[in-house]
Coordinates of N, CA, C and O in Angstrom, one line a residue:
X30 N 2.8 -18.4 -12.0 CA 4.1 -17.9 -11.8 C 4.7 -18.6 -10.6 O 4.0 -18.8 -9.6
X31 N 5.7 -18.9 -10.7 CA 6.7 -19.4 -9.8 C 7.5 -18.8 -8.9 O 8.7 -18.7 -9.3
X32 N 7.2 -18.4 -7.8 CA 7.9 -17.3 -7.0 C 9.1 -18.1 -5.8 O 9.0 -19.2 -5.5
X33 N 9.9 -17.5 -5.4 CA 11.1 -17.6 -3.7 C 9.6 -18.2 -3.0 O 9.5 -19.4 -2.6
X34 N 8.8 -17.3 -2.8 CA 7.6 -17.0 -1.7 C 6.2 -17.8 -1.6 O 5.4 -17.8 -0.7
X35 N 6.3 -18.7 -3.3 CA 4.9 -18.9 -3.7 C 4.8 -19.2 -5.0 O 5.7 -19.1 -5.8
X36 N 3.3 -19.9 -5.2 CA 2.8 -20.1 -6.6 C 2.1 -18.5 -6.5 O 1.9 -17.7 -5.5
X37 N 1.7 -18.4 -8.2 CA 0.7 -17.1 -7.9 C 0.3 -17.6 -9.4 O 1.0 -18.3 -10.2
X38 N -1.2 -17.1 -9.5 CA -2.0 -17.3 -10.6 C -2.8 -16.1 -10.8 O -3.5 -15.5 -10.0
X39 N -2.5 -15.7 -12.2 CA -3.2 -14.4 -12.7 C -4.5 -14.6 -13.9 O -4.5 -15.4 -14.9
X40 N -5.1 -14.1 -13.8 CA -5.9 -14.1 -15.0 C -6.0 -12.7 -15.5 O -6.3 -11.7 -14.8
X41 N -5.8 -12.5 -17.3 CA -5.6 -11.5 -18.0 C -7.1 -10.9 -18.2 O -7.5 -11.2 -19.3
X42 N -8.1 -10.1 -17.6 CA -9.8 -10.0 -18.4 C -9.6 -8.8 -19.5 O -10.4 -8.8 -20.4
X43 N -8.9 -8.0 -19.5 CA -9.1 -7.3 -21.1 C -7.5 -6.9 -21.0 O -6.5 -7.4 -20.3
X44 N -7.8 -5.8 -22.1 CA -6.7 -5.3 -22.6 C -7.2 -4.1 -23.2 O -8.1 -4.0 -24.0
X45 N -6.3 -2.8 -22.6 CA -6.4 -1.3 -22.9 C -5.6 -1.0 -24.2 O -4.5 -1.5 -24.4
X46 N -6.2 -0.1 -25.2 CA -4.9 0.1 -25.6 C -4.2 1.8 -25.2 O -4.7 2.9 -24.8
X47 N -3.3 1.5 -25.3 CA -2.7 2.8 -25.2 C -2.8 4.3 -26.0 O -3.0 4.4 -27.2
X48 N -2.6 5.1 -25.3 CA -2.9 6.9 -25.6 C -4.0 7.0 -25.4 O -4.7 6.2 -24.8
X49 N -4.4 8.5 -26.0 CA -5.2 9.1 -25.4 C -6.5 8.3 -25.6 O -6.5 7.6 -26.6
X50 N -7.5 8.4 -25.0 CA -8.5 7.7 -24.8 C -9.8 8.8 -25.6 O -9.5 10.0 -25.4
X51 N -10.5 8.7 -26.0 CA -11.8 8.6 -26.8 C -12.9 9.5 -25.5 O -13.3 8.8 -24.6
X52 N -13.3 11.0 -25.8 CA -13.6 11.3 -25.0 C -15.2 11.3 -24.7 O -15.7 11.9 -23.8
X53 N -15.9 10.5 -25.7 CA -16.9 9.5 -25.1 C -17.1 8.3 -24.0 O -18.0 7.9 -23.4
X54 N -15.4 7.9 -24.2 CA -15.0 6.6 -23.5 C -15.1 7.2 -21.8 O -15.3 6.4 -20.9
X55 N -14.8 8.3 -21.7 CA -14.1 8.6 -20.2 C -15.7 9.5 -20.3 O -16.1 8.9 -19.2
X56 N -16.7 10.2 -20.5 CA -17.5 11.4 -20.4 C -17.8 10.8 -18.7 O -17.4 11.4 -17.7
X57 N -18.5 9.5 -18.8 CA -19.6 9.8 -17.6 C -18.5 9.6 -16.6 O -18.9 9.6 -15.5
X58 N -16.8 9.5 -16.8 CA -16.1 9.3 -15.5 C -15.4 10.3 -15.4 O -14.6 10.4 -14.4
X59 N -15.5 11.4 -16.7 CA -15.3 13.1 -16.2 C -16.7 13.5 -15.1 O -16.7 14.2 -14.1
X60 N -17.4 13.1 -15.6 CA -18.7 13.8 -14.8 C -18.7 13.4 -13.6 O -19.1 14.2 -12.8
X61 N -18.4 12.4 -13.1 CA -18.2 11.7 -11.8 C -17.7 12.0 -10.8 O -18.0 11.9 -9.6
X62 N -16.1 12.8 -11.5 CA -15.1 13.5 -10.9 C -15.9 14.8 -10.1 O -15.8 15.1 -9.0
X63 N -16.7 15.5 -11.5 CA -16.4 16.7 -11.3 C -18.0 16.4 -10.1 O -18.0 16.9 -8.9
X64 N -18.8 15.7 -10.5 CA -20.1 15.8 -9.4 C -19.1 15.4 -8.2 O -20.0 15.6 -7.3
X65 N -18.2 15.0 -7.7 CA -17.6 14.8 -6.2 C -16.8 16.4 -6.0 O -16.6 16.7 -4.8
X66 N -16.5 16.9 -6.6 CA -15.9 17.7 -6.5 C -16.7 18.6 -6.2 O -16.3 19.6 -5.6
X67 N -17.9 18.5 -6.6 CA -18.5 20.2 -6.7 C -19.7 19.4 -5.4 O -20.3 20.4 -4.9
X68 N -20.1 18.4 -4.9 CA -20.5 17.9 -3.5 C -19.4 18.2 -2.5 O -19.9 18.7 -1.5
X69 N -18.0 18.0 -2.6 CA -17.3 18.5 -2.1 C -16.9 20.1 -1.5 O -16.3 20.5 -0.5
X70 N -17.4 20.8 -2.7 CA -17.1 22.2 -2.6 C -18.8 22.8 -1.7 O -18.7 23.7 -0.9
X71 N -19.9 22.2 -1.9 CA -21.0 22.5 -1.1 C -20.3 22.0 0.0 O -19.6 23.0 0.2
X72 N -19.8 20.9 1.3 CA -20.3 20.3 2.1 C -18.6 21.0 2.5 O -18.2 20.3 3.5
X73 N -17.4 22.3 2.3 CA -16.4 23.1 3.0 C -16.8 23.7 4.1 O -16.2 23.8 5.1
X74 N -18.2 24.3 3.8 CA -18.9 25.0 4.2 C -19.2 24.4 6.0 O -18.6 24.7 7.0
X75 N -20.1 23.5 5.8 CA -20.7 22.8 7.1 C -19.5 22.3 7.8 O -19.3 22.5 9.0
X76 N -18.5 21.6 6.9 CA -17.3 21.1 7.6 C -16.5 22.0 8.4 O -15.8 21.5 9.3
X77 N -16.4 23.4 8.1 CA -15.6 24.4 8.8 C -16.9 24.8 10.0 O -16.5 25.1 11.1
X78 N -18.0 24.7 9.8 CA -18.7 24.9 11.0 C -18.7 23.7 12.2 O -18.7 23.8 13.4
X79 N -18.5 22.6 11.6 CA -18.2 21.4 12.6 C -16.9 21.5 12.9 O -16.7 20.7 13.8
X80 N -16.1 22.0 12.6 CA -14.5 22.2 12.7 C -14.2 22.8 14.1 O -13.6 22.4 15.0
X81 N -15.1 24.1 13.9 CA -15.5 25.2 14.9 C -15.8 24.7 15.7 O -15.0 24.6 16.6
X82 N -17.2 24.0 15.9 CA -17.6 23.3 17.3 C -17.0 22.1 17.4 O -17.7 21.4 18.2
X83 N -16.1 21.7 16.9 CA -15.3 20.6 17.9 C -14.5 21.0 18.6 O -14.3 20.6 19.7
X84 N -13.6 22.1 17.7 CA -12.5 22.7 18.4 C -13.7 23.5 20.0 O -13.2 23.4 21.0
X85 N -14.8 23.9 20.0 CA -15.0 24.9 20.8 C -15.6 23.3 22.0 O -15.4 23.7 23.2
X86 N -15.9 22.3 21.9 CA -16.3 21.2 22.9 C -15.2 20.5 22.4 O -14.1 20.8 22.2
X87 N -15.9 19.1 22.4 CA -14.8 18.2 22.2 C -15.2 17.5 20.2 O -15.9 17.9 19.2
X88 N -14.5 16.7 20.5 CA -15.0 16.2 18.6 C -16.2 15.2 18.5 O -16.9 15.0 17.5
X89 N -16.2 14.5 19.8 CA -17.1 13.6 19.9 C -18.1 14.1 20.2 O -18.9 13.2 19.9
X90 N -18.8 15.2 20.8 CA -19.9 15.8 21.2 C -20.2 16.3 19.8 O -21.2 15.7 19.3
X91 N -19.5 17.4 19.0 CA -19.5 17.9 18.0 C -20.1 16.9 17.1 O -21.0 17.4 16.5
X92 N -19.9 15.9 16.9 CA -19.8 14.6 15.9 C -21.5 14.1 16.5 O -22.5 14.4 15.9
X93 N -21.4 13.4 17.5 CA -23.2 13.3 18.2 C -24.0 14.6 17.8 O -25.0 14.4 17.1
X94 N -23.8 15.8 18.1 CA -24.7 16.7 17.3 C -25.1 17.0 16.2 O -26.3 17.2 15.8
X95 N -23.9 16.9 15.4 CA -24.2 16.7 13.8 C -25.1 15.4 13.0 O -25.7 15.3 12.0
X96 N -24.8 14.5 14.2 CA -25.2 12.9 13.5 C -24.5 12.3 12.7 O -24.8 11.5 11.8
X97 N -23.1 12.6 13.0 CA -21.9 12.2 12.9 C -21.4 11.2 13.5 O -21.9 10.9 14.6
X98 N -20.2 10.3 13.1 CA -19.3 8.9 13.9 C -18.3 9.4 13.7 O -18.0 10.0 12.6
X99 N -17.4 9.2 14.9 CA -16.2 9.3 14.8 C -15.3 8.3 14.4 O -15.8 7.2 14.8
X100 N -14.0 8.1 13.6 CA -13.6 7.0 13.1 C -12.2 6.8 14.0 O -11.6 7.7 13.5
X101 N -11.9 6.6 14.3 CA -10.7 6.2 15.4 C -9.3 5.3 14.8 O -9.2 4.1 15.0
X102 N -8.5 5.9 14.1 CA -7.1 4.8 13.4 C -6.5 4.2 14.5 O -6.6 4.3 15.7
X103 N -5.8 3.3 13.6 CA -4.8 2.6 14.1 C -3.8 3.6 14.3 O -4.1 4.7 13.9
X104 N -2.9 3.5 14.7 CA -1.4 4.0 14.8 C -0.9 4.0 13.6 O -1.0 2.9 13.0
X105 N 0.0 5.5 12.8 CA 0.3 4.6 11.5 C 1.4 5.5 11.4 O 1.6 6.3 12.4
X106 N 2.2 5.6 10.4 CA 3.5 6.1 10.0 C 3.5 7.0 8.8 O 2.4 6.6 8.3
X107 N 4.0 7.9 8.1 CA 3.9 8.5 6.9 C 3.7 7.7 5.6 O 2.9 8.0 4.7
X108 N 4.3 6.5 5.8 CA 3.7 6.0 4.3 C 3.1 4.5 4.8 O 3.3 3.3 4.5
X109 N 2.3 5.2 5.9 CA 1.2 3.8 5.9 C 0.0 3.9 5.2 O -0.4 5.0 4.8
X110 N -0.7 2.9 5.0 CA -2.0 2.6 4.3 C -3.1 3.3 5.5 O -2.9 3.1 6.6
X111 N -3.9 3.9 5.2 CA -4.7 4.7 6.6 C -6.2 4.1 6.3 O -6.7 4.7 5.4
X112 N -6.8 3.3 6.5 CA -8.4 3.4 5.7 C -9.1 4.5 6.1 O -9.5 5.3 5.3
X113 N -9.2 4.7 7.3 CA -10.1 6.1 7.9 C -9.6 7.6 7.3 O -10.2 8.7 7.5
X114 N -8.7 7.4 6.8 CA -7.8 8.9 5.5 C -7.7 8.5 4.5 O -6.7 8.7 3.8
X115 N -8.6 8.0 4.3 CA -8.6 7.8 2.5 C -7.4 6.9 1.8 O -7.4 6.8 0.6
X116 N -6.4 6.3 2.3 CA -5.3 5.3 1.9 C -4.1 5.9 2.0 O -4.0 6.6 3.0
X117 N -3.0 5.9 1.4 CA -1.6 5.6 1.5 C -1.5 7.7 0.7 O -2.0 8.1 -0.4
X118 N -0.8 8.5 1.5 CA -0.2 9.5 1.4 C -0.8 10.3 0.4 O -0.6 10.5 -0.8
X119 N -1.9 10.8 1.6 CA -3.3 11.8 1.2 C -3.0 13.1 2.7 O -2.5 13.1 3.8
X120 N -3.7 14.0 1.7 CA -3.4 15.1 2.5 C -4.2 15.1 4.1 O -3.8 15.9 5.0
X121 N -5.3 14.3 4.5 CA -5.2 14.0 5.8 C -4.1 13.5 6.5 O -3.5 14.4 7.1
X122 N -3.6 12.3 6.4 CA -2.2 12.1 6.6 C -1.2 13.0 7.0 O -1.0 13.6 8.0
X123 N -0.8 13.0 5.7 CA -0.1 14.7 5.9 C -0.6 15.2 6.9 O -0.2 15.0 8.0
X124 N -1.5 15.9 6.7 CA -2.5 17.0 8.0 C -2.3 16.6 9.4 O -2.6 17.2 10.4
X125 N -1.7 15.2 9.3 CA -1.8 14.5 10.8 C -0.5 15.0 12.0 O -0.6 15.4 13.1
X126 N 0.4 14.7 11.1 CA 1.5 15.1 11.4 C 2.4 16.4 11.7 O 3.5 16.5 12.4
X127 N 1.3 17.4 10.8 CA 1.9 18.7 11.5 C 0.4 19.4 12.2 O 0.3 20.6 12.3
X128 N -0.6 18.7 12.7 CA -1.2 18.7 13.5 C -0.8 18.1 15.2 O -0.6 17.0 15.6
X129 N -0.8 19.9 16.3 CA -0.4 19.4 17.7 C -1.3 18.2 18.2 O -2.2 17.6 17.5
X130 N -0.9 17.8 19.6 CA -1.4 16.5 20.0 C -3.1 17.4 20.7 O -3.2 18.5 21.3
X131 N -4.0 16.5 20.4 CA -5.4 17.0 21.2 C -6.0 18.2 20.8 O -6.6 18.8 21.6
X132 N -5.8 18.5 19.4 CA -6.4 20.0 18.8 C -7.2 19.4 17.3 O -6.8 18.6 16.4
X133 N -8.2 19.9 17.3 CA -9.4 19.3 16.5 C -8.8 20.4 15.0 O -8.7 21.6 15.2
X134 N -8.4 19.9 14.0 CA -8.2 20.2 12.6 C -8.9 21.2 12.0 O -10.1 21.1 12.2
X135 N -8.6 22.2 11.2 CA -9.7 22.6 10.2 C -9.9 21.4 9.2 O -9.1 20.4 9.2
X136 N -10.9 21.6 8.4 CA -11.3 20.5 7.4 C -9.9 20.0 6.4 O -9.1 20.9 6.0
X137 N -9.8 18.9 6.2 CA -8.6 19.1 5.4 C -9.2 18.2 4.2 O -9.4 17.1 4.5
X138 N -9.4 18.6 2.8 CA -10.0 18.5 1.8 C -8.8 17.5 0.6 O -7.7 18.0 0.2
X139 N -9.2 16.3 0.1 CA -8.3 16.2 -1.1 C -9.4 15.8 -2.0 O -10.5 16.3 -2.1
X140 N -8.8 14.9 -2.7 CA -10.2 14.6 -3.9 C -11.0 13.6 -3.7 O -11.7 13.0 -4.6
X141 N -10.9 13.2 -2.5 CA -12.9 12.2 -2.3 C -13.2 12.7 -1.0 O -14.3 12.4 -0.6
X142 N -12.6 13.3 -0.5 CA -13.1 13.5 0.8 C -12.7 14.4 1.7 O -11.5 14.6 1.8
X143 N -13.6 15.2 2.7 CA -12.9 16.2 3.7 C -12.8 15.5 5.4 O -13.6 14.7 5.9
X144 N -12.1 15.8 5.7 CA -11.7 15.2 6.8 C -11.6 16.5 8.2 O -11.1 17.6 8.3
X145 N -12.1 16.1 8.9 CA -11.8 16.9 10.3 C -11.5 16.3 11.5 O -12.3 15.9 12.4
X146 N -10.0 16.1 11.6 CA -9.5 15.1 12.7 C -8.4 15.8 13.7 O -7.7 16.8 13.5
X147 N -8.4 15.0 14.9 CA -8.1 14.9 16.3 C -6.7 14.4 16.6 O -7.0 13.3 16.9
X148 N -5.4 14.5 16.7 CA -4.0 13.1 16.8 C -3.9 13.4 18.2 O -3.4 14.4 18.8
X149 N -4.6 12.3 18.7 CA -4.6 11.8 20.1 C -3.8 11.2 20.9 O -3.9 11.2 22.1
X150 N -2.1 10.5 19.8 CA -1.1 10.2 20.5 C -0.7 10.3 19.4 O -1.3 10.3 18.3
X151 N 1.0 10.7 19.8 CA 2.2 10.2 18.8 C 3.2 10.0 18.9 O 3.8 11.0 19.4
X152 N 4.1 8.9 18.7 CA 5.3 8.3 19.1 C 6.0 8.7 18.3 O 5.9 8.3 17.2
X153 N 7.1 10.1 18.7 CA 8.0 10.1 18.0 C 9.6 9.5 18.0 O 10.0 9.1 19.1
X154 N 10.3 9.4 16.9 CA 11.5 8.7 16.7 C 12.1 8.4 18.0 O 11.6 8.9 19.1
X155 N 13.0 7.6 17.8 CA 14.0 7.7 19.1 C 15.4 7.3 18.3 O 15.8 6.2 18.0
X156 N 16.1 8.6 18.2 CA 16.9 8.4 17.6 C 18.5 7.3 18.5 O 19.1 6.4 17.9
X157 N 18.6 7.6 19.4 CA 19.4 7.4 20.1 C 19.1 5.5 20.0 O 19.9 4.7 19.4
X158 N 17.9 5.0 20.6 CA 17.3 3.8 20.2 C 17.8 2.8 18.7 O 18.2 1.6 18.6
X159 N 17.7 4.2 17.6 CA 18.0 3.3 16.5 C 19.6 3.0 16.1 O 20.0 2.2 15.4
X160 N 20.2 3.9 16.8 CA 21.4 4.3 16.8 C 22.2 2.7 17.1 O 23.1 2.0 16.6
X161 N 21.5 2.7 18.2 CA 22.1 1.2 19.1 C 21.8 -0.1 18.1 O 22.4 -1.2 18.4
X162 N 20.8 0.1 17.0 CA 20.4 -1.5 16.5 C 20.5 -1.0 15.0 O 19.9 -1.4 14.0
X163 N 21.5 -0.1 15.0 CA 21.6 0.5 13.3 C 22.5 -0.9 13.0 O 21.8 -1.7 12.3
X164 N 23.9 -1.3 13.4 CA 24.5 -2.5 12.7 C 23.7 -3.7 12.9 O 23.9 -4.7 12.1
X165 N 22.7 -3.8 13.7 CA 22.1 -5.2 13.5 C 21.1 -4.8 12.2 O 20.5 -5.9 11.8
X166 N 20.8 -4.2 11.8 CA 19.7 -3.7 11.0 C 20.5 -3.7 9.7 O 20.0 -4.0 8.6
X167 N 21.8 -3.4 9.8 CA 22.4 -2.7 8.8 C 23.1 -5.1 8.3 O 22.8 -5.8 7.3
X168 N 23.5 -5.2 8.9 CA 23.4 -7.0 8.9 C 22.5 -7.5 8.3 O 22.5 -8.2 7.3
X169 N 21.6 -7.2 9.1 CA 20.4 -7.7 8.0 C 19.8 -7.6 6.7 O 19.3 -8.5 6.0
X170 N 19.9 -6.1 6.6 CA 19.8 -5.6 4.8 C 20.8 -6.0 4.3 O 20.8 -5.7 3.1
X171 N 22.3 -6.8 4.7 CA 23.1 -7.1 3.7 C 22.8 -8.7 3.4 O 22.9 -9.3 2.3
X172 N 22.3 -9.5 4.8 CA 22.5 -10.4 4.9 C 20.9 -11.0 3.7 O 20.9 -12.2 3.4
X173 N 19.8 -10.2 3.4 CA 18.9 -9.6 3.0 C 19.3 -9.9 1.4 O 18.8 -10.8 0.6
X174 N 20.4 -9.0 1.0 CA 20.9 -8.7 -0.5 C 21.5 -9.6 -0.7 O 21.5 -10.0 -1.9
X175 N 22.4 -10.4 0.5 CA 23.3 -11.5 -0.2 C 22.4 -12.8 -0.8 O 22.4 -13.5 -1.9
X176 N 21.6 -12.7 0.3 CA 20.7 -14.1 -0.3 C 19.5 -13.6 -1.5 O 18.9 -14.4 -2.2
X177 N 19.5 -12.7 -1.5 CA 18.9 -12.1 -2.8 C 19.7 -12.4 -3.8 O 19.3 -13.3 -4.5
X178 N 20.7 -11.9 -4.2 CA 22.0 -12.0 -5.1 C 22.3 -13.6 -5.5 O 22.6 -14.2 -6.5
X179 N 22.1 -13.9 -4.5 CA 22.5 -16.1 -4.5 C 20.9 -16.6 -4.8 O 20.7 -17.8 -4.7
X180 N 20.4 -16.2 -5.0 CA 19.1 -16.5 -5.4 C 19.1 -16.3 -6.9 O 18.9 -17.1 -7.8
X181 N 19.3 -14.9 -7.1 CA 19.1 -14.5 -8.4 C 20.5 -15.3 -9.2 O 20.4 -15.3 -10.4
X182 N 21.4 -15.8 -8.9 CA 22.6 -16.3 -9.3 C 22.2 -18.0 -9.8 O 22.5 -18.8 -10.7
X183 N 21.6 -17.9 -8.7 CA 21.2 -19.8 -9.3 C 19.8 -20.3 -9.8 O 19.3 -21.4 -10.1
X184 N 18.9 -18.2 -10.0 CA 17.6 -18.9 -11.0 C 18.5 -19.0 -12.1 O 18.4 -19.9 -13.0
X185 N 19.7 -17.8 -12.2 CA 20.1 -17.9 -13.3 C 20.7 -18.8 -14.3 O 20.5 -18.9 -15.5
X186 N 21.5 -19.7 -13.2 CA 22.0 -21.0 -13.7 C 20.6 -22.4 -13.8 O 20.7 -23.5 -14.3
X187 N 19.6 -21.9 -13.3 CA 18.8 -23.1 -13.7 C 18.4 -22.9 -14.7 O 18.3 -23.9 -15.5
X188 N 17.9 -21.1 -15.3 CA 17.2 -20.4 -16.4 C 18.2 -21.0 -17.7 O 17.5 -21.2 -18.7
X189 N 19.2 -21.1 -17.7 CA 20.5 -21.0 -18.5 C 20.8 -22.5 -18.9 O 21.4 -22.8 -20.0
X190 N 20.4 -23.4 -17.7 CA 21.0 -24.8 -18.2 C 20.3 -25.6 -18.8 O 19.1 -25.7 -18.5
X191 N 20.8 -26.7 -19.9 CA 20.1 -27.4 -21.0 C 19.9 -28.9 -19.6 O 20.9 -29.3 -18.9
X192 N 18.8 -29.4 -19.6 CA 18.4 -30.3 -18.7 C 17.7 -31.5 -19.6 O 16.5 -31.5 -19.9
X193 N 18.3 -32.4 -19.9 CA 17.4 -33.7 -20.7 C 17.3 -34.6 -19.1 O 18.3 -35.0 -18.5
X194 N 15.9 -34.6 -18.7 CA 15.3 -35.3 -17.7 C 15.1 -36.8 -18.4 O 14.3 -36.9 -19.3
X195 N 15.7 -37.9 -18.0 CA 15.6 -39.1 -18.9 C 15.3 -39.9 -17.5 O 15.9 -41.0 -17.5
X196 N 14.8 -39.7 -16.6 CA 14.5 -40.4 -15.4 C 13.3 -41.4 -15.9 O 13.5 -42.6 -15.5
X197 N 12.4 -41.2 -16.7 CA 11.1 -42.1 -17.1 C 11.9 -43.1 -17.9 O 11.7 -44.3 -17.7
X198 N 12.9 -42.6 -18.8 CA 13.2 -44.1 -19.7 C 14.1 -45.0 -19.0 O 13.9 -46.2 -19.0
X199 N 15.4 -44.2 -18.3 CA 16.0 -45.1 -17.0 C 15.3 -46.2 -16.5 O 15.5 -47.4 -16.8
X200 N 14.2 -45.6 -15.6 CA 13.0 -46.3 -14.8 C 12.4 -47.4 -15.7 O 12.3 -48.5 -15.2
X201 N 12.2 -47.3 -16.7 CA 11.6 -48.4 -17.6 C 12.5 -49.5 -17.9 O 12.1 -50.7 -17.8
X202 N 13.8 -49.0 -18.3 CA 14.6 -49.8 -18.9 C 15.1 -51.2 -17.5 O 15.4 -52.4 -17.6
X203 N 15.1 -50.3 -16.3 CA 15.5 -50.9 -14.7 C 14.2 -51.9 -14.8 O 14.5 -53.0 -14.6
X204 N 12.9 -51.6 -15.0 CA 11.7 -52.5 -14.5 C 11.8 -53.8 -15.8 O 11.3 -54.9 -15.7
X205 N 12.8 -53.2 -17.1 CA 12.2 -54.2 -18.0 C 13.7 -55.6 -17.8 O 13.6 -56.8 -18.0
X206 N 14.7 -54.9 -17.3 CA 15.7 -55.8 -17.0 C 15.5 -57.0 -15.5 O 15.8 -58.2 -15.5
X207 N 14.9 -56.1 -14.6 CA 14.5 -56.8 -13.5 C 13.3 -57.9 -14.0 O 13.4 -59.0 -13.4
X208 N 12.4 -57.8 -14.7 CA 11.7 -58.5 -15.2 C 11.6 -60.3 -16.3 O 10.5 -60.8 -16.6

């Protein structure tokens, strides 16, 4: 494929078909589910006791006791990619946010994993800040769309136009005259 941005090369390896699927086809990746879930539903337990003793020391002491690592994020935003919370708008995440600053979590559980975390800083908005660079911002998403729009305007006219490239016979006919 031919992109604004790039080449890109795909290769197709199967093909699904569509509806409901064959419940031999899925058994061992029902079972899979439900074995994480139900390891999940054993390990609420220990996790609300580690919960307790972080909140009651710190999380890092709590964590060295258990034989636990603490995982430490990057700075991230509501719909950031998290690796240490399981990826892009999971209920850690979430949990982060209406968690105060420096107070150790109850366990916060979705479906691979429970989490018991710390929000150590957080930068919120500054409205007043965006206020001031809203028209430059706002320039830019047009300036953004226009050249999008003029882009899409002249794949159109290349998509659309009949092109007889006769440059090779030109070129021949020039070498056989000159000759």
């Amino acid at each position: 494929f031919d992109g604004d941005d790039g080449y890109y090369m795909a290769r197709l390896d199967s093909l699904t078909p569509s509806g409901l699927r064959d419940l031999n086809a899925v058994r061992e990746q029902i079972r899979a589910t439900i074995a994480v879930q139900h390891h999940l539903d054993r390990m609420m337990g220990p996790a609300t006791t580690f919960a307790s003793a972080a909140a009651a020391t710190t999380l890092d002491a709590a964590a060295q006791k258990a034989g636990l690592h603490v995982v430490q994020t990057a700075t991230f935003a509501r719909t950031s990619f998290v690796a240490g919370l399981g990826g892009q708008f999971t209920a850690a995440v979430g949990a982060a946010f209406g968690l105060p600053l420096h107070v150790v979590s109850a366990p916060v559980r979705d479906e691979t994993q429970i989490t018991v975390e710390r929000v150590d800083r957080r930068v919120n908005a500054d409205s007043a800040a965006w206020l001031t660079q809203k028209t430059v911002q706002r320039q830019q998403r047009i300036s953004q769309l226009q050249q999008s729009r003029l882009q899409m305007y002249l794949q159109y006219l290349h998509d659309s136009a009949k092109i007889d490239d006769r440059r090779q016979s030109i070129d021949a006919a020039i070498r056989r005259t000159s000759s």
